[in-house]
Amino acid sequence: MYFPYLHGKQKEVLALRHLAPLLGAEGCLQPVLEPVRQVATSLRHTLEACEAQRLQAWLVVNPVRQDFDLLPAAQALEWGRQLFTSLPKRQWIHPTLLLGPDLTPETLRRFVQLFAARPLGLVVGPGAPPLVEVLALLGGAQVRMVFLKGGELSPAMRAAIAAAGAGCVRVEDPRLPENHDLRLSERHLFTDSALSFRAAGLAGFSD
């Protein structure tokens, strides 16, 4: 399974909306969406298209980048709650919590209060609190996917993810060659994880 990590930019959102019928029918892709704009009209339409086409999507409900950079954590989560609840139907859209250095216990508790009855995702970003502790605090919440952005997947993390019944995906950070001529003359895969994720015991691959 391919889990492209998208940031809700206009071209990404429009492309996903346009391709939703094909992607939903094929069932080989599940986008992870981390919004960067507070104006969410286009993103909402895309999420509605994903829902209509039964295309599973993982929506970060506590974004932290660009428009959300200076927003307190509680307000960012409230923004995500409003976006999620504004969708007429939400069976195929999964609330996802971004774990980072600014995550507070209050934000974690509020996330559980809002979404514990639904399948959930976690994005483990740089500086995140220990995943093992977060999963313990989430208790019986239905964590289904963990997306690891950087860092190592330790044996303790693997065990905690498996105990929660969740899958794990490593989000790669693709880099093009520094040499300008190579950028123009060569084709470069974003990641080779498509060839190795099963051997690594992962649920899919991402970039």
XYZ file of N, CA and C in Angstrom:
621
model
N 0.849 -1.190 0.000
C 0.000 0.000 0.000
C 0.890 1.247 0.000
N 0.538 2.210 -0.823
C 1.285 3.467 -0.929
C 0.535 4.546 -0.151
N 1.246 5.253 0.747
C 0.676 6.312 1.578
C 1.391 7.623 1.266
N 1.053 8.305 0.182
C 1.736 9.573 -0.118
C 1.435 10.611 0.956
N 2.477 11.310 1.406
C 2.317 12.318 2.456
C 2.175 13.675 1.780
N 0.979 14.247 1.852
C 0.637 15.492 1.170
C 0.412 16.597 2.188
N 0.598 17.843 1.734
C 0.472 18.982 2.646
C -0.694 19.904 2.298
N -1.659 19.382 1.607
C -2.868 20.168 1.363
C -2.649 21.368 0.469
N -1.548 21.363 -0.317
C -1.328 22.453 -1.248
C -2.318 22.339 -2.399
N -2.574 23.476 -3.051
C -3.660 23.525 -4.025
C -3.515 22.478 -5.131
N -2.316 22.361 -5.705
C -2.143 21.411 -6.800
C -2.299 19.974 -6.317
N -1.784 19.682 -5.122
C -1.933 18.333 -4.572
C -3.399 18.000 -4.335
N -4.114 18.962 -3.752
C -5.527 18.748 -3.430
C -6.349 18.540 -4.699
N -6.094 19.348 -5.704
C -6.848 19.219 -6.954
C -6.524 17.906 -7.658
N -5.252 17.521 -7.647
C -4.874 16.257 -8.285
C -5.531 15.073 -7.588
N -5.535 15.103 -6.271
C -6.153 14.007 -5.518
C -7.651 13.951 -5.786
N -8.302 15.097 -5.849
C -9.743 15.120 -6.130
C -10.034 14.563 -7.517
N -9.216 14.947 -8.484
C -9.420 14.493 -9.852
C -9.213 12.979 -9.970
N -8.258 12.451 -9.220
C -7.917 11.035 -9.332
C -8.684 10.141 -8.361
N -9.486 10.732 -7.486
C -10.170 9.953 -6.449
C -10.970 8.774 -7.003
N -11.720 8.907 -8.103
C -12.461 7.738 -8.617
C -11.537 6.584 -8.991
N -10.428 6.884 -9.662
C -9.480 5.834 -10.056
C -8.795 5.227 -8.837
N -8.328 6.082 -7.925
C -7.602 5.586 -6.753
C -8.512 4.787 -5.826
N -9.755 5.241 -5.694
C -10.696 4.504 -4.860
C -11.000 3.132 -5.429
N -11.116 3.046 -6.751
C -11.410 1.765 -7.391
C -10.233 0.807 -7.290
N -9.009 1.328 -7.411
C -7.827 0.465 -7.367
C -7.508 0.006 -5.946
N -7.743 0.856 -4.968
C -7.529 0.480 -3.574
C -6.079 0.222 -3.201
N -5.143 0.884 -3.874
C -3.716 0.659 -3.605
C -3.035 1.870 -2.981
N -3.799 2.908 -2.687
C -3.217 4.157 -2.201
C -4.117 4.764 -1.133
N -3.497 5.278 -0.072
C -4.218 5.980 0.983
C -3.434 7.244 1.320
N -3.910 8.430 0.931
C -3.151 9.646 1.187
C -3.178 10.046 2.657
N -2.063 10.628 3.096
C -1.977 11.270 4.409
C -1.935 12.774 4.144
N -2.862 13.507 4.727
C -2.998 14.933 4.441
C -2.687 15.756 5.694
N -1.621 16.542 5.624
C -1.280 17.476 6.703
C -1.530 18.892 6.182
N -2.644 19.527 6.561
C -2.970 20.845 6.000
C -1.932 21.899 6.368
N -1.785 22.895 5.496
C -0.914 24.029 5.774
C -1.668 25.351 5.644
N -2.912 25.313 5.179
C -3.727 26.527 5.015
C -4.979 26.436 5.866
N -5.313 27.540 6.530
C -6.527 27.549 7.345
C -7.785 27.632 6.490
N -7.678 28.247 5.316
C -8.824 28.267 4.399
C -8.910 26.878 3.762
N -9.964 26.150 4.092
C -9.996 24.720 3.791
C -11.082 24.328 2.795
N -11.622 25.274 2.028
C -12.724 24.948 1.124
C -12.331 23.885 0.109
N -11.188 24.079 -0.547
C -10.750 23.118 -1.562
C -10.404 21.771 -0.929
N -9.748 21.803 0.220
C -9.417 20.564 0.915
C -10.678 19.811 1.319
N -11.687 20.531 1.784
C -12.946 19.883 2.165
C -13.583 19.192 0.964
N -13.589 19.849 -0.178
C -14.165 19.223 -1.374
C -13.405 17.955 -1.750
N -12.096 17.979 -1.579
C -11.294 16.798 -1.890
C -11.587 15.668 -0.912
N -11.711 15.984 0.354
C -12.066 14.962 1.344
C -13.446 14.377 1.047
N -14.369 15.213 0.617
C -15.696 14.718 0.245
C -15.598 13.780 -0.957
N -14.703 14.104 -1.904
C -14.509 13.223 -3.054
C -13.907 11.895 -2.622
N -12.953 11.935 -1.698
C -12.372 10.690 -1.176
C -13.446 9.843 -0.502
N -14.284 10.473 0.274
C -15.359 9.759 0.965
C -16.322 9.139 -0.049
N -16.694 9.914 -1.056
C -17.645 9.417 -2.054
C -17.082 8.230 -2.823
N -15.766 8.211 -3.017
C -15.141 7.137 -3.802
C -14.565 6.028 -2.924
N -14.848 6.081 -1.625
C -14.347 5.093 -0.666
C -12.818 4.985 -0.701
N -12.199 6.139 -0.815
C -10.742 6.224 -0.804
C -10.307 6.622 0.607
N -9.701 5.703 1.329
C -9.296 5.992 2.695
C -8.244 7.095 2.715
N -8.427 8.066 3.614
C -7.487 9.176 3.755
C -7.245 9.424 5.238
N -6.029 9.818 5.559
C -5.608 10.069 6.935
C -5.380 11.567 7.085
N -6.265 12.218 7.847
C -6.277 13.685 7.954
C -5.652 14.127 9.270
N -4.532 14.854 9.194
C -3.921 15.420 10.392
C -4.829 16.535 10.908
N -5.308 16.378 12.126
C -6.286 17.323 12.679
C -5.649 18.332 13.627
N -4.342 18.292 13.800
C -3.643 19.310 14.597
C -2.419 19.816 13.845
N -2.640 20.432 12.665
C -1.506 20.863 11.837
C -0.664 21.919 12.545
N 0.604 22.017 12.120
C 1.536 22.928 12.808
C 2.332 23.804 11.847
N 2.224 23.599 10.539
C 3.081 24.307 9.592
C 2.353 25.470 8.934
N 3.137 26.454 8.475
C 2.677 27.618 7.716
C 1.565 28.370 8.445
N 0.316 28.296 7.989
C -0.751 29.075 8.624
C -0.944 28.714 10.094
N -0.490 27.543 10.498
C -0.713 27.067 11.863
C 0.527 27.222 12.749
N 1.564 27.820 12.196
C 2.853 27.887 12.872
C 2.758 28.565 14.237
N 2.003 29.648 14.330
C 1.901 30.411 15.576
C 0.598 30.142 16.324
N -0.171 29.204 15.841
C -1.459 28.915 16.459
C -1.264 27.992 17.653
N -1.849 28.300 18.811
C -1.752 27.382 19.949
C -2.287 26.001 19.597
N -1.742 24.981 20.240
C -2.099 23.596 19.910
C -3.588 23.343 20.031
N -4.207 23.911 21.059
C -5.642 23.687 21.268
C -6.460 24.283 20.131
N -6.043 25.448 19.635
C -6.776 26.073 18.532
C -6.587 25.301 17.222
N -5.380 24.785 16.999
C -5.153 23.996 15.791
C -6.018 22.738 15.799
N -6.113 22.086 16.945
C -6.949 20.893 17.041
C -8.424 21.245 16.868
N -8.843 22.384 17.374
C -10.232 22.814 17.183
C -10.508 23.075 15.707
N -9.527 23.657 15.007
C -9.674 23.850 13.561
C -9.862 22.499 12.874
N -9.037 21.516 13.246
C -9.155 20.192 12.654
C -10.488 19.539 12.971
N -10.966 19.730 14.192
C -12.267 19.165 14.571
C -13.376 19.754 13.701
N -13.341 21.074 13.511
C -14.376 21.717 12.725
C -14.347 21.246 11.273
N -13.124 21.106 10.718
C -13.031 20.602 9.350
C -13.590 19.196 9.258
N -13.206 18.340 10.180
C -13.644 16.942 10.138
C -15.163 16.841 10.285
N -15.727 17.542 11.244
C -17.171 17.443 11.491
C -17.991 18.158 10.431
N -17.347 19.012 9.617
C -18.084 19.678 8.537
C -18.348 18.740 7.361
N -17.664 17.596 7.343
C -17.874 16.633 6.253
C -19.202 15.912 6.461
N -20.049 15.861 5.451
C -21.352 15.205 5.624
C -21.230 13.730 6.011
N -20.237 13.052 5.432
C -19.980 11.656 5.763
C -18.481 11.504 6.027
N -18.132 10.587 6.987
C -16.734 10.531 7.421
C -16.269 9.087 7.651
N -16.856 8.152 6.953
C -16.493 6.759 7.184
C -15.076 6.440 6.713
N -14.622 7.086 5.638
C -13.350 6.747 5.004
C -12.252 7.757 5.316
N -12.565 8.754 6.127
C -11.598 9.778 6.524
C -11.209 9.523 7.977
N -9.921 9.360 8.238
C -9.466 8.950 9.565
C -8.704 10.076 10.262
N -9.181 10.533 11.425
C -8.454 11.570 12.179
C -7.061 11.070 12.565
N -6.085 11.944 12.386
C -4.689 11.577 12.613
C -4.024 12.663 13.451
N -3.316 12.259 14.486
C -2.664 13.191 15.401
C -1.185 13.285 15.073
N -0.701 14.514 14.908
C 0.714 14.763 14.664
C 1.438 14.897 15.996
N 2.393 13.999 16.241
C 3.184 14.027 17.466
C 4.458 14.815 17.204
N 4.649 15.888 17.965
C 5.832 16.722 17.819
C 6.249 17.288 19.157
N 7.252 18.150 19.173
C 7.764 18.673 20.449
C 6.761 19.529 21.207
N 5.760 20.079 20.510
C 4.787 20.959 21.158
C 3.512 20.238 21.584
N 3.467 18.929 21.399
C 2.274 18.186 21.808
C 2.131 18.218 23.330
N 0.953 18.588 23.795
C 0.708 18.669 25.233
C -0.223 17.538 25.671
N -0.173 17.156 26.940
C -1.132 16.154 27.429
C -2.580 16.576 27.207
N -2.835 17.880 27.298
C -4.196 18.363 27.090
C -4.654 18.108 25.650
N -3.760 18.345 24.686
C -4.104 18.083 23.284
C -4.363 16.602 23.058
N -3.547 15.772 23.667
C -3.715 14.324 23.521
C -5.043 13.871 24.110
N -5.368 14.376 25.306
C -6.647 14.002 25.937
C -7.834 14.486 25.108
N -7.736 15.689 24.566
C -8.825 16.229 23.763
C -9.009 15.416 22.477
N -7.908 15.011 21.869
C -7.973 14.169 20.677
C -8.723 12.879 20.983
N -8.410 12.274 22.115
C -9.084 11.033 22.495
C -10.572 11.293 22.729
N -10.905 12.383 23.424
C -12.310 12.713 23.682
C -13.093 12.872 22.386
N -12.465 13.490 21.404
C -13.165 13.787 20.154
C -13.303 12.579 19.241
N -12.259 11.736 19.190
C -12.179 10.767 18.102
C -11.964 9.320 18.533
N -11.979 9.023 19.827
C -11.584 7.690 20.293
C -12.433 6.567 19.705
N -13.661 6.862 19.309
C -14.537 5.814 18.785
C -14.242 5.470 17.324
N -13.300 6.194 16.705
C -13.032 6.014 15.281
C -11.653 5.399 15.066
N -11.398 4.790 13.903
C -10.031 4.388 13.559
C -9.139 5.627 13.463
N -7.967 5.575 14.085
C -7.110 6.746 14.207
C -5.734 6.486 13.610
N -5.054 7.575 13.270
C -3.673 7.508 12.834
C -2.802 8.393 13.706
N -1.512 8.103 13.714
C -0.514 8.910 14.401
C 0.624 9.200 13.437
N 1.076 10.451 13.415
C 2.283 10.824 12.684
C 3.346 11.155 13.719
N 4.442 10.421 13.711
C 5.528 10.631 14.665
C 6.559 11.526 13.999
N 6.537 12.821 14.365
C 7.457 13.774 13.769
C 8.720 13.956 14.598
N 9.666 14.751 14.123
C 10.890 15.024 14.879
C 10.576 15.657 16.233
N 11.249 15.210 17.257
C 11.031 15.760 18.587
C 9.770 15.282 19.265
N 9.135 14.242 18.720
C 7.889 13.734 19.296
C 8.157 13.062 20.646
N 7.176 13.073 21.543
C 7.317 12.301 22.777
C 7.400 10.818 22.451
N 7.907 10.006 23.353
C 8.072 8.576 23.077
C 6.761 7.933 22.648
N 6.798 7.248 21.522
C 5.586 6.640 20.977
C 4.996 5.618 21.935
N 5.848 4.875 22.611
C 5.358 3.857 23.550
C 4.497 4.510 24.621
N 4.929 5.676 25.124
C 4.163 6.384 26.163
C 2.859 6.935 25.590
N 2.914 7.459 24.357
C 1.697 8.012 23.745
C 0.657 6.912 23.548
N 1.083 5.764 23.048
C 0.145 4.661 22.841
C -0.453 4.193 24.157
N 0.337 4.210 25.229
C -0.189 3.834 26.538
C -1.241 4.841 27.008
N -0.994 6.130 26.761
C -1.951 7.157 27.177
C -3.235 7.097 26.351
N -3.123 6.636 25.108
C -4.310 6.533 24.255
C -5.235 5.393 24.684
N -4.711 4.497 25.506
C -5.549 3.442 26.066
C -6.169 2.575 24.999
N -7.493 2.473 25.041
C -8.206 1.599 24.115
C -8.583 2.244 22.808
N -8.013 3.422 22.497
C -8.322 4.072 21.223
C -7.903 3.184 20.057
N -8.617 3.302 18.950
C -8.406 2.416 17.796
C -7.318 2.959 16.869
N -6.078 2.934 17.330
C -4.969 3.375 16.474
C -4.733 2.306 15.410
N -4.849 2.711 14.147
C -4.734 1.744 13.055
C -3.460 1.930 12.239
N -2.923 3.178 12.187
C -1.714 3.421 11.412
C -0.794 4.366 12.170
N 0.511 4.100 12.066
C 1.543 4.971 12.610
C 2.480 5.333 11.463
N 2.646 6.642 11.231
C 3.513 7.132 10.166
C 4.749 7.751 10.803
N 5.905 7.192 10.521
C 7.145 7.591 11.171
C 7.924 8.521 10.254
N 8.053 9.794 10.672
C 8.799 10.790 9.892
C 10.159 11.006 10.552
N 11.143 10.274 10.112
C 12.475 10.393 10.680
C 12.611 9.548 11.936
N 13.846 9.379 12.388
C 14.090 8.582 13.576
C 14.082 7.097 13.268
N 14.469 6.337 14.255
C 14.557 4.898 14.101
C 13.331 4.194 14.677
N 12.979 3.092 14.088
C 11.876 2.270 14.586
C 12.473 1.228 15.527
N 12.441 1.525 16.805
C 13.084 0.665 17.796
C 12.253 -0.590 18.040
N 12.875 -1.634 18.607
C 12.111 -2.838 18.958
C 10.945 -2.534 19.897
N 11.140 -1.608 20.843
C 10.056 -1.253 21.765
C 8.896 -0.607 21.018
N 9.204 0.246 20.036
C 8.154 0.870 19.233
C 7.421 -0.172 18.400
N 8.175 -1.070 17.793
C 7.537 -2.137 17.008
C 6.582 -2.948 17.869
N 7.032 -3.284 19.071
C 6.204 -4.096 19.956
C 4.940 -3.344 20.353
N 5.074 -2.040 20.654
C 3.911 -1.248 21.064
C 2.924 -1.092 19.910
N 3.438 -0.883 18.695
C 2.572 -0.750 17.525
C 1.832 -2.060 17.259
N 2.551 -3.163 17.358
C 1.926 -4.473 17.144
C 0.868 -4.753 18.207
N 1.161 -4.396 19.464
C 0.202 -4.616 20.541
C -1.069 -3.794 20.342
N -0.926 -2.638 19.715
C -2.093 -1.792 19.441
C -2.875 -2.281 18.221
N -2.318 -3.253 17.496
C -2.977 -3.738 16.288
C -2.882 -2.782 15.123
N -1.826 -1.957 15.129
C -1.668 -0.942 14.089
C -0.604 -1.349 13.087
N -0.660 -0.728 11.922
C 0.394 -0.869 10.935
C 1.343 0.298 11.040
N 2.533 0.157 10.493
C 3.537 1.215 10.550
C 4.090 1.470 9.160
N 4.292 2.754 8.848
C 4.853 3.169 7.568
C 5.924 4.222 7.841
N 7.072 4.073 7.200
C 8.133 5.074 7.310
C 7.950 6.102 6.192
N 7.838 7.367 6.553
C 7.687 8.445 5.574
C 9.077 8.907 5.172
N 9.439 8.655 3.916
C 10.759 9.030 3.430
C 10.810 10.531 3.145
N 12.029 11.074 3.152
C 12.262 12.478 2.811
C 13.092 12.502 1.538
N 12.439 12.435 0.375
C 13.189 12.281 -0.873
C 14.024 13.509 -1.195
N 15.206 13.274 -1.708
C 16.107 14.349 -2.101
C 16.566 14.120 -3.542
N 16.527 15.173 -4.345
C 17.085 15.096 -5.679
C 18.605 15.296 -5.616
N 19.341 14.840 -6.630
C 20.789 15.037 -6.622
C 21.150 16.513 -6.557
N 22.273 16.824 -5.912
C 22.721 18.205 -5.820
C 23.184 18.727 -7.181
N 23.741 17.841 -8.009
C 24.269 18.243 -9.304
C 23.129 18.659 -10.230
N 23.192 19.880 -10.755
C 22.100 20.406 -11.576
C 21.925 19.598 -12.860
N 23.039 19.178 -13.486
C 22.949 18.410 -14.735
C 22.252 17.077 -14.509
N 22.533 16.428 -13.362
C 21.868 15.161 -13.058
C 20.370 15.367 -12.847
N 20.020 16.475 -12.237
C 18.593 16.751 -12.028
C 17.857 16.802 -13.363
N 18.514 17.341 -14.389
C 17.869 17.528 -15.678
C 17.933 16.277 -16.551
N 18.992 15.477 -16.395
C 19.235 14.409 -17.356
C 18.832 13.030 -16.875
N 18.619 12.852 -15.584
C 18.351 11.523 -15.043
C 16.950 11.459 -14.449
N 16.391 10.256 -14.453
C 15.153 10.006 -13.727
C 15.511 9.451 -12.350
N 14.816 9.917 -11.334
C 15.135 9.499 -9.972
C 13.856 9.100 -9.258
N 13.853 7.904 -8.694
C 12.730 7.486 -7.863
C 12.739 8.295 -6.573
N 11.550 8.627 -6.057
C 11.459 9.306 -4.779
C 12.018 8.416 -3.671
N 11.732 7.124 -3.737
C 12.141 6.204 -2.687
C 12.202 4.795 -3.258
N 13.061 3.962 -2.674
C 13.082 2.554 -3.065
C 12.329 1.685 -2.065
N 11.557 2.332 -1.172
C 10.844 1.586 -0.129
C 9.801 0.637 -0.699
N 9.339 0.920 -1.923
C 8.358 0.023 -2.539
C 8.920 -1.379 -2.713
N 10.251 -1.488 -2.767
C 10.892 -2.784 -2.965
C 11.233 -3.476 -1.655
N 11.204 -2.736 -0.550
C 11.754 -3.286 0.694
C 10.828 -3.226 1.902
N 9.661 -2.575 1.782
C 8.853 -2.359 2.982
C 8.347 -3.670 3.581
N 8.017 -4.647 2.753
C 7.514 -5.919 3.295
C 8.602 -6.632 4.101
N 9.826 -6.644 3.567
C 10.914 -7.290 4.285
C 11.213 -6.599 5.600
N 10.919 -5.291 5.675
C 11.134 -4.539 6.900
C 9.975 -4.675 7.889
N 8.949 -5.420 7.506
C 7.814 -5.609 8.394
C 6.887 -4.414 8.473
N 6.846 -3.582 7.422
C 6.025 -2.376 7.413
C 4.736 -2.621 6.628
N 3.742 -1.751 6.866
C 2.435 -1.922 6.252
C 2.360 -1.317 4.859
N 3.362 -0.551 4.471
C 3.363 0.098 3.181
C 4.559 1.007 3.077
N 4.541 1.908 2.073
C 5.642 2.842 1.899
C 5.076 4.230 1.634
N 5.923 5.241 1.817
C 5.462 6.619 1.710
C 6.615 7.510 1.285
N 6.253 8.693 0.779
C 7.237 9.752 0.532
C 6.518 11.079 0.597
